[in-house]
mmCIF file of C-alpha atoms and ligand atoms in Angstrom:
data_model
loop_
_atom_site.group_PDB
_atom_site.id
_atom_site.type_symbol
_atom_site.label_atom_id
_atom_site.label_comp_id
_atom_site.label_asym_id
_atom_site.label_seq_id
_atom_site.Cartn_x
_atom_site.Cartn_y
_atom_site.Cartn_z
ATOM 1 C CA MET A 268 -21.812 14.865 15.551
ATOM 2 C CA THR A 269 -19.744 15.833 12.530
ATOM 3 C CA LEU A 270 -16.231 16.977 13.341
ATOM 4 C CA LYS A 271 -14.703 19.784 11.270
ATOM 5 C CA PRO A 272 -10.941 19.370 10.941
ATOM 6 C CA LEU A 273 -8.612 22.310 10.333
ATOM 7 C CA ILE A 274 -6.709 20.181 7.835
ATOM 8 C CA THR A 275 -8.397 17.683 5.520
ATOM 9 C CA PRO A 276 -6.603 14.502 4.447
ATOM 10 C CA GLU A 277 -5.418 14.686 0.831
ATOM 11 C CA ASP A 278 -5.614 10.930 0.365
ATOM 12 C CA ASP A 279 -6.298 7.665 2.203
ATOM 13 C CA ARG A 280 -2.920 7.881 3.906
ATOM 14 C CA GLY A 281 -3.853 11.118 5.661
ATOM 15 C CA PHE A 282 -5.088 11.082 9.250
ATOM 16 C CA SER A 283 -8.689 11.998 9.971
ATOM 17 C CA ILE A 284 -9.808 14.119 12.919
ATOM 18 C CA HIS A 285 -11.058 10.837 14.430
ATOM 19 C CA THR A 286 -7.556 9.378 14.642
ATOM 20 C CA ILE A 287 -5.280 11.928 16.429
ATOM 21 C CA PRO A 288 -2.271 9.588 16.683
ATOM 22 C CA PHE A 289 0.898 10.094 18.717
ATOM 23 C CA GLY A 290 4.375 9.804 17.225
ATOM 24 C CA PHE A 291 7.972 10.939 17.698
ATOM 25 C CA GLY A 292 10.399 12.444 15.239
ATOM 26 C CA GLU A 293 12.128 15.434 13.634
ATOM 27 C CA ALA A 294 9.939 17.963 11.821
ATOM 28 C CA GLY A 295 10.546 21.516 10.625
ATOM 29 C CA GLY A 296 14.250 21.542 11.524
ATOM 30 C CA LYS A 297 13.561 21.043 15.227
ATOM 31 C CA GLN A 298 15.073 18.347 17.415
ATOM 32 C CA ALA A 299 13.100 15.116 17.689
ATOM 33 C CA ALA A 300 9.956 15.649 19.773
ATOM 34 C CA ALA A 301 6.398 14.494 20.410
ATOM 35 C CA LEU A 302 4.076 14.745 17.407
ATOM 36 C CA SER A 303 0.495 14.182 16.419
ATOM 37 C CA ALA A 304 -0.882 14.198 12.885
ATOM 38 C CA LEU A 305 -3.874 15.531 10.979
ATOM 39 C CA GLY A 306 -4.402 15.100 7.280
ATOM 40 C CA ASN A 307 -0.985 14.678 5.692
ATOM 41 C CA GLN A 308 0.684 16.992 8.237
ATOM 42 C CA VAL A 309 2.407 16.373 11.544
ATOM 43 C CA VAL A 310 1.526 18.629 14.464
ATOM 44 C CA GLN A 311 4.352 19.603 16.844
ATOM 45 C CA LEU A 312 3.030 19.086 20.351
ATOM 46 C CA GLU A 313 5.956 20.760 22.109
ATOM 47 C CA SER A 314 5.367 24.024 20.217
ATOM 48 C CA LEU A 315 1.645 23.829 20.937
ATOM 49 C CA ALA A 316 2.425 23.343 24.617
ATOM 50 C CA THR A 317 4.911 26.239 24.630
ATOM 51 C CA HIS A 318 2.161 28.506 23.330
ATOM 52 C CA GLY A 319 -0.105 27.488 26.178
ATOM 53 C CA PHE A 320 -2.566 25.361 24.218
ATOM 54 C CA LEU A 321 -2.058 22.156 26.202
ATOM 55 C CA PRO A 322 -2.413 23.135 29.864
ATOM 56 C CA GLY A 323 -1.516 20.396 32.305
ATOM 57 C CA PHE A 324 0.403 18.371 29.730
ATOM 58 C CA GLU A 325 3.406 20.674 29.102
ATOM 59 C CA GLU A 326 5.871 18.933 31.345
ATOM 60 C CA HIS A 327 5.301 15.413 30.033
ATOM 61 C CA ILE A 328 5.331 16.586 26.410
ATOM 62 C CA LYS A 329 8.587 18.509 26.827
ATOM 63 C CA MET A 330 10.244 15.595 28.615
ATOM 64 C CA CYS A 331 9.773 13.457 25.470
ATOM 65 C CA SER A 332 12.459 15.298 23.501
ATOM 66 C CA ARG A 333 14.941 14.869 26.345
ATOM 67 C CA TYR A 334 13.965 11.214 26.745
ATOM 68 C CA GLY A 335 14.141 10.363 23.039
ATOM 69 C CA GLY A 336 10.642 8.933 22.836
ATOM 70 C CA LEU A 337 7.055 9.272 23.976
ATOM 71 C CA ASN A 338 7.689 7.371 27.230
ATOM 72 C CA PRO A 339 7.051 10.377 29.537
ATOM 73 C CA MET A 340 3.691 10.899 27.825
ATOM 74 C CA LEU A 341 2.794 7.203 28.057
ATOM 75 C CA GLN A 342 3.640 7.302 31.752
ATOM 76 C CA MET A 343 0.728 9.697 32.268
ATOM 77 C CA GLY A 344 -1.447 6.589 31.895
ATOM 78 C CA ARG A 345 -4.083 5.561 29.386
ATOM 79 C CA HIS A 346 -6.727 7.891 30.790
ATOM 80 C CA ARG A 347 -4.630 11.104 30.769
ATOM 81 C CA LEU A 348 -3.318 10.253 27.316
ATOM 82 C CA GLY A 349 -6.947 9.989 26.198
ATOM 83 C CA GLU A 350 -7.642 13.439 27.677
ATOM 84 C CA LEU A 351 -4.695 14.884 25.753
ATOM 85 C CA ARG A 352 -6.014 13.268 22.569
ATOM 86 C CA SER A 353 -9.440 14.718 23.120
ATOM 87 C CA LEU A 354 -8.005 18.199 23.832
ATOM 88 C CA LEU A 355 -6.035 17.984 20.572
ATOM 89 C CA GLN A 356 -9.131 16.836 18.715
ATOM 90 C CA ASP A 357 -10.966 19.980 19.904
ATOM 91 C CA LEU A 358 -8.032 22.279 19.077
ATOM 92 C CA LEU A 359 -7.665 20.889 15.576
ATOM 93 C CA GLN A 360 -11.219 21.797 14.571
ATOM 94 C CA THR A 361 -12.671 24.934 13.055
ATOM 95 C CA GLY A 362 -13.707 27.561 15.591
ATOM 96 C CA SER A 363 -11.025 26.529 18.115
ATOM 97 C CA GLU A 364 -8.488 28.920 19.686
ATOM 98 C CA LEU A 365 -5.858 27.475 17.359
ATOM 99 C CA ASP A 366 -8.096 28.170 14.350
ATOM 100 C CA LYS A 367 -7.828 31.858 15.294
ATOM 101 C CA ASP A 368 -4.021 31.783 15.119
ATOM 102 C CA ARG A 369 -3.352 30.605 11.586
ATOM 103 C CA THR A 370 0.280 31.799 11.671
ATOM 104 C CA LEU A 371 0.988 29.531 14.593
ATOM 105 C CA LEU A 372 -0.887 26.655 12.934
ATOM 106 C CA ALA A 373 1.305 27.035 9.847
ATOM 107 C CA ASN A 374 4.423 27.077 12.053
ATOM 108 C CA ILE A 375 3.644 23.924 13.982
ATOM 109 C CA THR A 376 2.491 21.766 11.067
ATOM 110 C CA HIS A 377 4.780 20.132 8.496
ATOM 111 C CA PRO A 378 4.226 17.565 5.767
ATOM 112 C CA ILE A 379 4.498 14.000 7.077
ATOM 113 C CA ASP A 380 6.598 13.167 4.014
ATOM 114 C CA ASP A 381 9.257 15.683 5.158
ATOM 115 C CA THR A 382 9.289 14.342 8.723
ATOM 116 C CA TYR A 383 11.886 11.918 10.059
ATOM 117 C CA LEU A 384 9.783 9.525 12.129
ATOM 118 C CA MET A 385 11.511 7.397 14.740
ATOM 119 C CA LEU A 386 10.474 4.644 17.125
ATOM 120 C CA PRO A 387 7.511 6.149 18.984
ATOM 121 C CA VAL A 388 8.836 5.014 22.353
ATOM 122 C CA TYR A 389 11.942 3.484 23.865
ATOM 123 C CA ILE A 390 10.747 -0.125 24.134
ATOM 124 C CA GLY A 391 11.950 -1.933 27.255
ATOM 125 C CA ASP A 392 10.486 -5.383 26.699
ATOM 126 C CA TYR A 393 8.765 -7.131 23.821
ATOM 127 C CA THR A 394 6.550 -10.219 23.817
ATOM 128 C CA ASP A 395 5.197 -11.863 20.695
ATOM 129 C CA PHE A 396 2.073 -14.019 20.836
ATOM 130 C CA TYR A 397 0.462 -16.536 18.492
ATOM 131 C CA ALA A 398 -3.148 -15.415 18.864
ATOM 132 C CA SER A 399 -4.745 -16.265 15.501
ATOM 133 C CA LYS A 400 -6.180 -19.773 15.485
ATOM 134 C CA TYR A 401 -6.235 -19.706 11.676
ATOM 135 C CA HIS A 402 -2.484 -19.027 11.624
ATOM 136 C CA ALA A 403 -1.679 -21.561 14.345
ATOM 137 C CA GLU A 404 -3.730 -24.271 12.614
ATOM 138 C CA ARG A 405 -2.307 -23.698 9.140
ATOM 139 C CA VAL A 406 1.289 -23.475 10.297
ATOM 140 C CA GLY A 407 0.827 -26.361 12.734
ATOM 141 C CA ALA A 408 -0.584 -28.568 9.952
ATOM 142 C CA MET A 409 2.432 -27.728 7.752
ATOM 143 C CA PHE A 410 4.964 -28.722 10.385
ATOM 144 C CA ARG A 411 3.174 -31.498 12.300
ATOM 145 C CA GLY A 412 0.248 -32.675 10.141
ATOM 146 C CA LYS A 413 -3.431 -31.791 10.367
ATOM 147 C CA GLU A 414 -4.196 -34.030 13.355
ATOM 148 C CA GLN A 415 -1.695 -32.274 15.613
ATOM 149 C CA ALA A 416 -1.986 -28.797 14.112
ATOM 150 C CA LEU A 417 -2.958 -27.182 17.421
ATOM 151 C CA GLN A 418 -0.901 -28.124 20.450
ATOM 152 C CA PRO A 419 -2.991 -29.242 23.488
ATOM 153 C CA ASN A 420 -2.375 -25.920 25.286
ATOM 154 C CA TRP A 421 -3.456 -23.588 22.480
ATOM 155 C CA LEU A 422 -7.147 -23.121 23.344
ATOM 156 C CA HIS A 423 -6.354 -22.735 27.053
ATOM 157 C CA LEU A 424 -3.777 -19.936 27.016
ATOM 158 C CA PRO A 425 -2.357 -17.309 24.634
ATOM 159 C CA VAL A 426 0.897 -18.938 23.502
ATOM 160 C CA GLY A 427 3.793 -16.470 23.293
ATOM 161 C CA TYR A 428 7.539 -16.033 23.637
ATOM 162 C CA HIS A 429 9.737 -13.247 24.908
ATOM 163 C CA GLY A 430 11.023 -11.298 21.923
ATOM 164 C CA ARG A 431 14.000 -9.020 21.536
ATOM 165 C CA ALA A 432 13.577 -5.278 22.142
ATOM 166 C CA SER A 433 17.086 -4.329 20.929
ATOM 167 C CA SER A 434 16.340 -5.102 17.274
ATOM 168 C CA ILE A 435 12.985 -3.337 17.027
ATOM 169 C CA VAL A 436 13.379 -0.773 14.240
ATOM 170 C CA PRO A 437 11.242 2.119 12.994
ATOM 171 C CA SER A 438 9.310 1.946 9.758
ATOM 172 C CA ASP A 439 11.140 2.635 6.495
ATOM 173 C CA ARG A 440 14.505 1.175 7.450
ATOM 174 C CA ILE A 441 16.516 -1.475 5.601
ATOM 175 C CA ILE A 442 16.572 -4.928 7.208
ATOM 176 C CA ASN A 443 19.794 -6.968 7.076
ATOM 177 C CA TRP A 444 19.506 -10.340 5.387
ATOM 178 C CA PRO A 445 19.705 -13.049 8.078
ATOM 179 C CA ASN A 446 22.270 -15.875 8.043
ATOM 180 C CA GLY A 447 22.049 -18.876 10.285
ATOM 181 C CA GLN A 448 21.797 -22.615 10.764
ATOM 182 C CA MET A 449 19.151 -24.511 8.864
ATOM 183 C CA PRO A 450 18.395 -28.088 7.890
ATOM 184 C CA GLY A 451 20.556 -29.413 5.017
ATOM 185 C CA GLU A 452 20.775 -32.723 3.168
ATOM 186 C CA ASN A 453 23.608 -34.031 5.342
ATOM 187 C CA GLY A 454 22.764 -32.402 8.628
ATOM 188 C CA PRO A 455 22.567 -28.730 9.468
ATOM 189 C CA LYS A 456 24.233 -26.163 7.232
ATOM 190 C CA PHE A 457 25.092 -22.486 7.653
ATOM 191 C CA GLY A 458 24.305 -19.686 5.234
ATOM 192 C CA PRO A 459 21.858 -17.023 4.153
ATOM 193 C CA SER A 460 18.244 -17.894 4.851
ATOM 194 C CA LYS A 461 16.320 -18.995 1.753
ATOM 195 C CA LYS A 462 12.960 -18.405 3.426
ATOM 196 C CA VAL A 463 12.840 -14.808 4.623
ATOM 197 C CA ASP A 464 9.248 -13.907 5.465
ATOM 198 C CA PHE A 465 7.145 -11.212 7.107
ATOM 199 C CA GLU A 466 4.412 -11.531 9.712
ATOM 200 C CA LEU A 467 1.646 -8.929 9.824
ATOM 201 C CA GLU A 468 0.812 -8.355 13.491
ATOM 202 C CA PHE A 469 -1.301 -6.066 15.651
ATOM 203 C CA GLY A 470 0.644 -4.604 18.547
ATOM 204 C CA CYS A 471 0.096 -2.500 21.628
ATOM 205 C CA LEU A 472 2.342 -0.283 23.728
ATOM 206 C CA THR A 473 1.705 -0.088 27.441
ATOM 207 C CA ALA A 474 1.091 3.128 29.358
ATOM 208 C CA SER A 475 1.247 1.516 32.780
ATOM 209 C CA GLY A 476 2.052 -1.865 34.242
ATOM 210 C CA ASN A 477 1.766 -4.005 37.343
ATOM 211 C CA LEU A 478 4.049 -4.653 40.279
ATOM 212 C CA LEU A 479 6.233 -7.750 40.302
ATOM 213 C CA GLY A 480 4.252 -10.494 41.997
ATOM 214 C CA GLU A 481 0.848 -8.930 41.331
ATOM 215 C CA PRO A 482 -0.947 -10.517 38.366
ATOM 216 C CA VAL A 483 -3.717 -8.628 36.576
ATOM 217 C CA SER A 484 -6.799 -10.289 35.063
ATOM 218 C CA ALA A 485 -8.079 -9.794 31.508
ATOM 219 C CA GLU A 486 -10.897 -7.605 32.826
ATOM 220 C CA GLU A 487 -8.307 -5.087 34.105
ATOM 221 C CA THR A 488 -5.392 -5.134 31.669
ATOM 222 C CA GLY A 489 -7.136 -2.868 29.132
ATOM 223 C CA ASN A 490 -6.317 0.062 31.439
ATOM 224 C CA MET A 491 -2.629 -0.500 30.739
ATOM 225 C CA ILE A 492 -2.889 0.027 26.974
ATOM 226 C CA ALA A 493 -1.549 3.353 25.656
ATOM 227 C CA GLY A 494 -2.301 2.568 22.050
ATOM 228 C CA PHE A 495 -2.023 0.248 19.114
ATOM 229 C CA LEU A 496 0.332 -0.004 16.154
ATOM 230 C CA LEU A 497 1.307 -2.323 13.308
ATOM 231 C CA VAL A 498 4.174 -4.758 13.662
ATOM 232 C CA ASN A 499 6.177 -6.682 11.067
ATOM 233 C CA ASP A 500 7.834 -9.630 12.781
ATOM 234 C CA TRP A 501 10.430 -10.510 10.126
ATOM 235 C CA SER A 502 11.093 -14.258 10.152
ATOM 236 C CA ALA A 503 13.560 -16.726 8.620
ATOM 237 C CA ARG A 504 11.484 -19.898 8.219
ATOM 238 C CA ASP A 505 14.316 -22.331 7.474
ATOM 239 C CA ILE A 506 16.275 -21.153 10.529
ATOM 240 C CA GLN A 507 13.060 -21.292 12.571
ATOM 241 C CA ALA A 508 12.239 -24.878 11.525
ATOM 242 C CA TRP A 509 15.600 -26.139 12.851
ATOM 243 C CA GLU A 510 15.943 -24.071 16.025
ATOM 244 C CA TYR A 511 12.416 -23.826 17.437
ATOM 245 C CA VAL A 512 12.328 -27.142 19.337
ATOM 246 C CA PRO A 513 11.692 -27.124 22.285
ATOM 247 C CA LEU A 514 11.879 -23.487 23.432
ATOM 248 C CA GLY A 515 10.337 -21.667 20.456
ATOM 249 C CA PRO A 516 11.689 -19.159 17.941
ATOM 250 C CA PHE A 517 15.015 -17.486 18.651
ATOM 251 C CA THR A 518 17.480 -16.179 16.034
ATOM 252 C CA SER A 519 14.938 -16.731 13.229
ATOM 253 C CA LYS A 520 12.961 -13.815 14.669
ATOM 254 C CA ASN A 521 15.395 -11.645 16.586
ATOM 255 C CA PHE A 522 17.228 -10.081 13.607
ATOM 256 C CA ALA A 523 14.564 -7.368 13.188
ATOM 257 C CA THR A 524 11.034 -6.331 14.050
ATOM 258 C CA SER A 525 9.590 -3.227 12.353
ATOM 259 C CA VAL A 526 6.877 -1.100 13.973
ATOM 260 C CA SER A 527 4.650 1.630 12.551
ATOM 261 C CA PRO A 528 5.438 5.160 13.777
ATOM 262 C CA TRP A 529 1.982 6.188 15.017
ATOM 263 C CA VAL A 530 0.401 5.067 18.284
ATOM 264 C CA ILE A 531 -3.392 4.948 18.023
ATOM 265 C CA HIS A 532 -5.085 5.506 21.376
ATOM 266 C CA PRO A 533 -7.806 2.982 22.369
ATOM 267 C CA ASP A 534 -10.385 5.826 22.490
ATOM 268 C CA ALA A 535 -9.948 6.308 18.722
ATOM 269 C CA LEU A 536 -10.719 2.645 18.134
ATOM 270 C CA GLU A 537 -13.625 2.429 20.580
ATOM 271 C CA PRO A 538 -16.277 2.737 17.774
ATOM 272 C CA PHE A 539 -14.730 -0.313 16.123
ATOM 273 C CA LYS A 540 -14.991 -2.666 19.082
ATOM 274 C CA THR A 541 -16.602 -5.960 18.197
ATOM 275 C CA GLU A 542 -17.323 -9.368 19.676
ATOM 276 C CA GLY A 543 -14.540 -11.895 19.869
ATOM 277 C CA PRO A 544 -14.989 -15.610 19.239
ATOM 278 C CA THR A 545 -16.751 -17.662 21.910
ATOM 279 C CA PRO A 546 -14.055 -19.589 23.791
ATOM 280 C CA GLU A 547 -14.063 -23.239 22.710
ATOM 281 C CA VAL A 548 -13.050 -24.483 26.144
ATOM 282 C CA HIS A 549 -13.730 -23.236 29.662
ATOM 283 C CA LEU A 550 -11.205 -20.497 30.435
ATOM 284 C CA GLN A 551 -9.446 -19.961 33.740
ATOM 285 C CA SER A 552 -10.975 -16.968 35.481
ATOM 286 C CA TYR A 553 -7.966 -14.670 34.862
ATOM 287 C CA LEU A 554 -8.587 -14.993 31.092
ATOM 288 C CA GLN A 555 -12.352 -14.505 31.200
ATOM 289 C CA GLN A 556 -13.764 -11.321 29.695
ATOM 290 C CA THR A 557 -17.186 -9.880 29.066
ATOM 291 C CA GLY A 558 -18.381 -7.298 26.536
ATOM 292 C CA LEU A 559 -16.730 -6.390 23.266
ATOM 293 C CA THR A 560 -13.187 -7.694 23.318
ATOM 294 C CA HIS A 561 -11.969 -7.388 19.721
ATOM 295 C CA TYR A 562 -11.522 -4.670 17.084
ATOM 296 C CA ASP A 563 -12.747 -4.475 13.500
ATOM 297 C CA ILE A 564 -9.601 -3.085 11.865
ATOM 298 C CA GLN A 565 -8.813 -3.892 8.263
ATOM 299 C CA LEU A 566 -5.217 -4.822 7.583
ATOM 300 C CA GLU A 567 -3.344 -5.150 4.308
ATOM 301 C CA VAL A 568 0.075 -6.219 3.122
ATOM 302 C CA TYR A 569 1.622 -4.880 -0.074
ATOM 303 C CA LEU A 570 4.784 -6.186 -1.694
ATOM 304 C CA LYS A 571 6.974 -3.949 -3.853
ATOM 305 C CA PRO A 572 9.287 -6.395 -5.615
ATOM 306 C CA ALA A 573 12.962 -5.415 -5.927
ATOM 307 C CA GLY A 574 13.606 -3.119 -8.868
ATOM 308 C CA THR A 575 9.967 -2.138 -9.395
ATOM 309 C CA ASP A 576 7.885 0.867 -8.395
ATOM 310 C CA ARG A 577 4.553 -0.824 -8.013
ATOM 311 C CA GLU A 578 3.072 -2.147 -4.806
ATOM 312 C CA VAL A 579 0.951 -5.268 -5.189
ATOM 313 C CA ARG A 580 -1.531 -6.165 -2.488
ATOM 314 C CA ILE A 581 -0.928 -9.735 -1.385
ATOM 315 C CA CYS A 582 -2.959 -9.992 1.834
ATOM 316 C CA GLN A 583 -6.152 -8.578 3.309
ATOM 317 C CA THR A 584 -7.187 -9.504 6.823
ATOM 318 C CA ASN A 585 -8.790 -8.077 9.970
ATOM 319 C CA THR A 586 -7.900 -7.931 13.655
ATOM 320 C CA ARG A 587 -11.288 -9.465 14.487
ATOM 321 C CA HIS A 588 -9.908 -12.792 13.211
ATOM 322 C CA LEU A 589 -7.703 -13.046 16.318
ATOM 323 C CA TYR A 590 -8.827 -15.666 18.813
ATOM 324 C CA TRP A 591 -7.285 -14.068 21.908
ATOM 325 C CA SER A 592 -7.821 -10.405 22.777
ATOM 326 C CA MET A 593 -4.954 -8.065 23.673
ATOM 327 C CA GLU A 594 -6.321 -7.915 27.244
ATOM 328 C CA GLN A 595 -6.100 -11.706 27.527
ATOM 329 C CA MET A 596 -2.542 -11.686 26.179
ATOM 330 C CA LEU A 597 -1.506 -9.045 28.748
ATOM 331 C CA ALA A 598 -3.253 -10.942 31.555
ATOM 332 C CA HIS A 599 -1.422 -14.126 30.632
ATOM 333 C CA GLN A 600 1.878 -12.236 30.557
ATOM 334 C CA THR A 601 1.360 -11.348 34.235
ATOM 335 C CA VAL A 602 -0.248 -14.590 35.501
ATOM 336 C CA THR A 603 2.803 -15.892 37.352
ATOM 337 C CA GLY A 604 3.535 -12.405 38.696
ATOM 338 C CA CYS A 605 5.698 -11.076 35.851
ATOM 339 C CA ASN A 606 5.582 -7.264 35.719
ATOM 340 C CA ILE A 607 4.562 -5.301 32.653
ATOM 341 C CA ARG A 608 6.177 -1.850 32.440
ATOM 342 C CA SER A 609 5.224 1.353 30.701
ATOM 343 C CA GLY A 610 6.659 1.335 27.184
ATOM 344 C CA ASP A 611 6.545 -2.429 26.610
ATOM 345 C CA LEU A 612 5.500 -3.820 23.227
ATOM 346 C CA TYR A 613 3.065 -6.744 22.943
ATOM 347 C CA ALA A 614 2.336 -8.180 19.504
ATOM 348 C CA SER A 615 -0.533 -10.476 18.583
ATOM 349 C CA GLY A 616 1.265 -12.855 16.261
ATOM 350 C CA THR A 617 0.357 -13.217 12.590
ATOM 351 C CA VAL A 618 -3.196 -11.894 12.088
ATOM 352 C CA SER A 619 -4.419 -14.534 9.625
ATOM 353 C CA GLY A 620 -8.086 -15.079 8.889
ATOM 354 C CA PRO A 621 -10.223 -17.917 7.491
ATOM 355 C CA LYS A 622 -9.697 -17.369 3.746
ATOM 356 C CA PRO A 623 -6.499 -18.078 1.807
ATOM 357 C CA GLU A 624 -6.050 -14.335 1.050
ATOM 358 C CA ASN A 625 -6.219 -13.674 4.803
ATOM 359 C CA GLY A 626 -2.881 -15.468 5.253
ATOM 360 C CA ALA A 627 -0.721 -12.779 6.858
ATOM 361 C CA CYS A 628 2.719 -14.211 6.023
ATOM 362 C CA LEU A 629 4.290 -15.813 2.948
ATOM 363 C CA LEU A 630 4.554 -19.154 4.747
ATOM 364 C CA GLU A 631 0.759 -19.334 4.542
ATOM 365 C CA LEU A 632 0.204 -17.428 1.279
ATOM 366 C CA THR A 633 2.593 -19.735 -0.638
ATOM 367 C CA GLU A 634 2.018 -22.888 1.441
ATOM 368 C CA ASN A 635 5.637 -22.926 2.591
ATOM 369 C CA GLY A 636 6.922 -22.154 -0.894
ATOM 370 C CA GLN A 637 4.811 -24.819 -2.666
ATOM 371 C CA SER A 638 2.543 -22.362 -4.535
ATOM 372 C CA PRO A 639 4.305 -19.132 -5.578
ATOM 373 C CA ILE A 640 2.230 -15.953 -5.691
ATOM 374 C CA ALA A 641 2.057 -14.203 -9.057
ATOM 375 C CA LEU A 642 3.100 -10.532 -9.177
ATOM 376 C CA ASP A 643 3.150 -8.011 -12.031
ATOM 377 C CA GLY A 644 5.185 -8.634 -15.182
ATOM 378 C CA GLY A 645 5.412 -12.401 -14.723
ATOM 379 C CA LYS A 646 7.260 -12.013 -11.408
ATOM 380 C CA LYS A 647 6.646 -14.631 -8.730
ATOM 381 C CA ARG A 648 7.540 -15.016 -5.089
ATOM 382 C CA THR A 649 7.660 -17.899 -2.668
ATOM 383 C CA PHE A 650 9.666 -16.036 -0.015
ATOM 384 C CA LEU A 651 11.261 -12.584 -0.065
ATOM 385 C CA GLU A 652 14.175 -11.636 -2.303
ATOM 386 C CA SER A 653 16.862 -9.048 -1.625
ATOM 387 C CA GLY A 654 15.494 -5.555 -2.344
ATOM 388 C CA ASP A 655 11.835 -6.463 -1.816
ATOM 389 C CA GLU A 656 9.848 -3.954 0.200
ATOM 390 C CA VAL A 657 6.964 -4.989 2.455
ATOM 391 C CA ILE A 658 4.311 -2.401 3.330
ATOM 392 C CA MET A 659 1.606 -3.049 5.915
ATOM 393 C CA ARG A 660 -1.372 -0.742 6.363
ATOM 394 C CA GLY A 661 -4.396 -0.662 8.598
ATOM 395 C CA PHE A 662 -7.589 1.328 8.954
ATOM 396 C CA ALA A 663 -11.025 1.091 10.509
ATOM 397 C CA GLU A 664 -14.094 2.546 8.842
ATOM 398 C CA LYS A 665 -17.727 2.906 9.844
ATOM 399 C CA GLY A 666 -20.028 5.484 8.242
ATOM 400 C CA GLU A 667 -18.141 8.766 8.127
ATOM 401 C CA VAL A 668 -15.665 7.766 10.814
ATOM 402 C CA ARG A 669 -12.338 6.524 9.502
ATOM 403 C CA VAL A 670 -9.361 5.841 11.730
ATOM 404 C CA GLU A 671 -5.946 5.302 10.164
ATOM 405 C CA MET A 672 -3.396 3.003 11.753
ATOM 406 C CA GLY A 673 -0.753 4.343 9.361
ATOM 407 C CA GLU A 674 1.776 2.045 7.787
ATOM 408 C CA VAL A 675 4.906 0.092 8.579
ATOM 409 C CA ARG A 676 7.299 -0.474 5.721
ATOM 410 C CA GLY A 677 10.648 -2.119 5.460
ATOM 411 C CA GLN A 678 12.972 -3.229 2.705
ATOM 412 C CA ILE A 679 14.944 -6.406 3.026
ATOM 413 C CA GLY A 680 18.565 -5.688 2.085
ATOM 414 C CA GLU A 681 21.484 -8.008 1.349
HETATM 415 MN MN1 LIG B 904 5.423 -13.325 15.212
#
């Protein structure tokens, strides 16, 4: 069935009627509130609710502006959030009740470019995984040699670490340059990192969770997912190399993590479900899954070098290259009884694929600084330089259905 949107996207960055994302921010001079988007316009959900177009959802939508994020909407659960999305999808098409009130439509829509988008939710906890085998193998080979590239646990569980929620920042903010300890010629030295990097990751926010002491298996954790977004896990590789033994990354990662503003509900991505890789070892039952476990979402990274206006694409990859599914990552998070809560962020780890151009961080793309990438005008990069801007985008496309993930951008400062 062909859907007929009230607003058509002006370009590839616009949201199709198949997306209907959720976000939070200030539009049209109103206080920050729950938003959706269609075309290149945001749609103010609170105003729509006030005018009686979203029966049954008013209270949760209005609570978002008081809360400072979409948390009250997420707490409705994945299923109710999907019903709200589907109601919006109907309203935003020709022939709907909203179509008949064009004055109201004009009042509740505003250009995305004039909207101040914030973190979509208040994030309580953040876990970062390491779910691409291509990434783990390449990075492992760099640090430990090809023979020991994958640690013995890697194929048996989704490796992860607890990240830092306090330094998660919205898209389009400046990131402070990290200083720290790193290896030097005569022992460790202190100073600005010389290897500031990005990591392109696929993330999810949770709508619901589990009780402390009650693990959830991979067959059930999908019900917890409120939606997906893009994550840039900024990294300082020289600091990381010195500090990561034996407990994993710490200050090399916790200085900033950028997230895209729009939460894409799993229903929107349902047509893009695809098979995951066949597990290479027998999995414990809590990690076993049947059916389509992965998504076919195309991801890209663009670099806008300091002092220039042109974005250069430096990476193309796909979420189907992940080895572990998001459901398996969530199941592993809970296996010992740890509780997931509504509004948590889980990120996949660097979404690298099999080819060199699928490397989703500079560490891989430049082989740890050994082979610089060529940019316009004779410019080169091994790692980031002050003033560089990193833009990550994602979309899924099949026939006439296109779903936008939106973008996460961030400029590394001084
Ligand atoms: Mn990461």
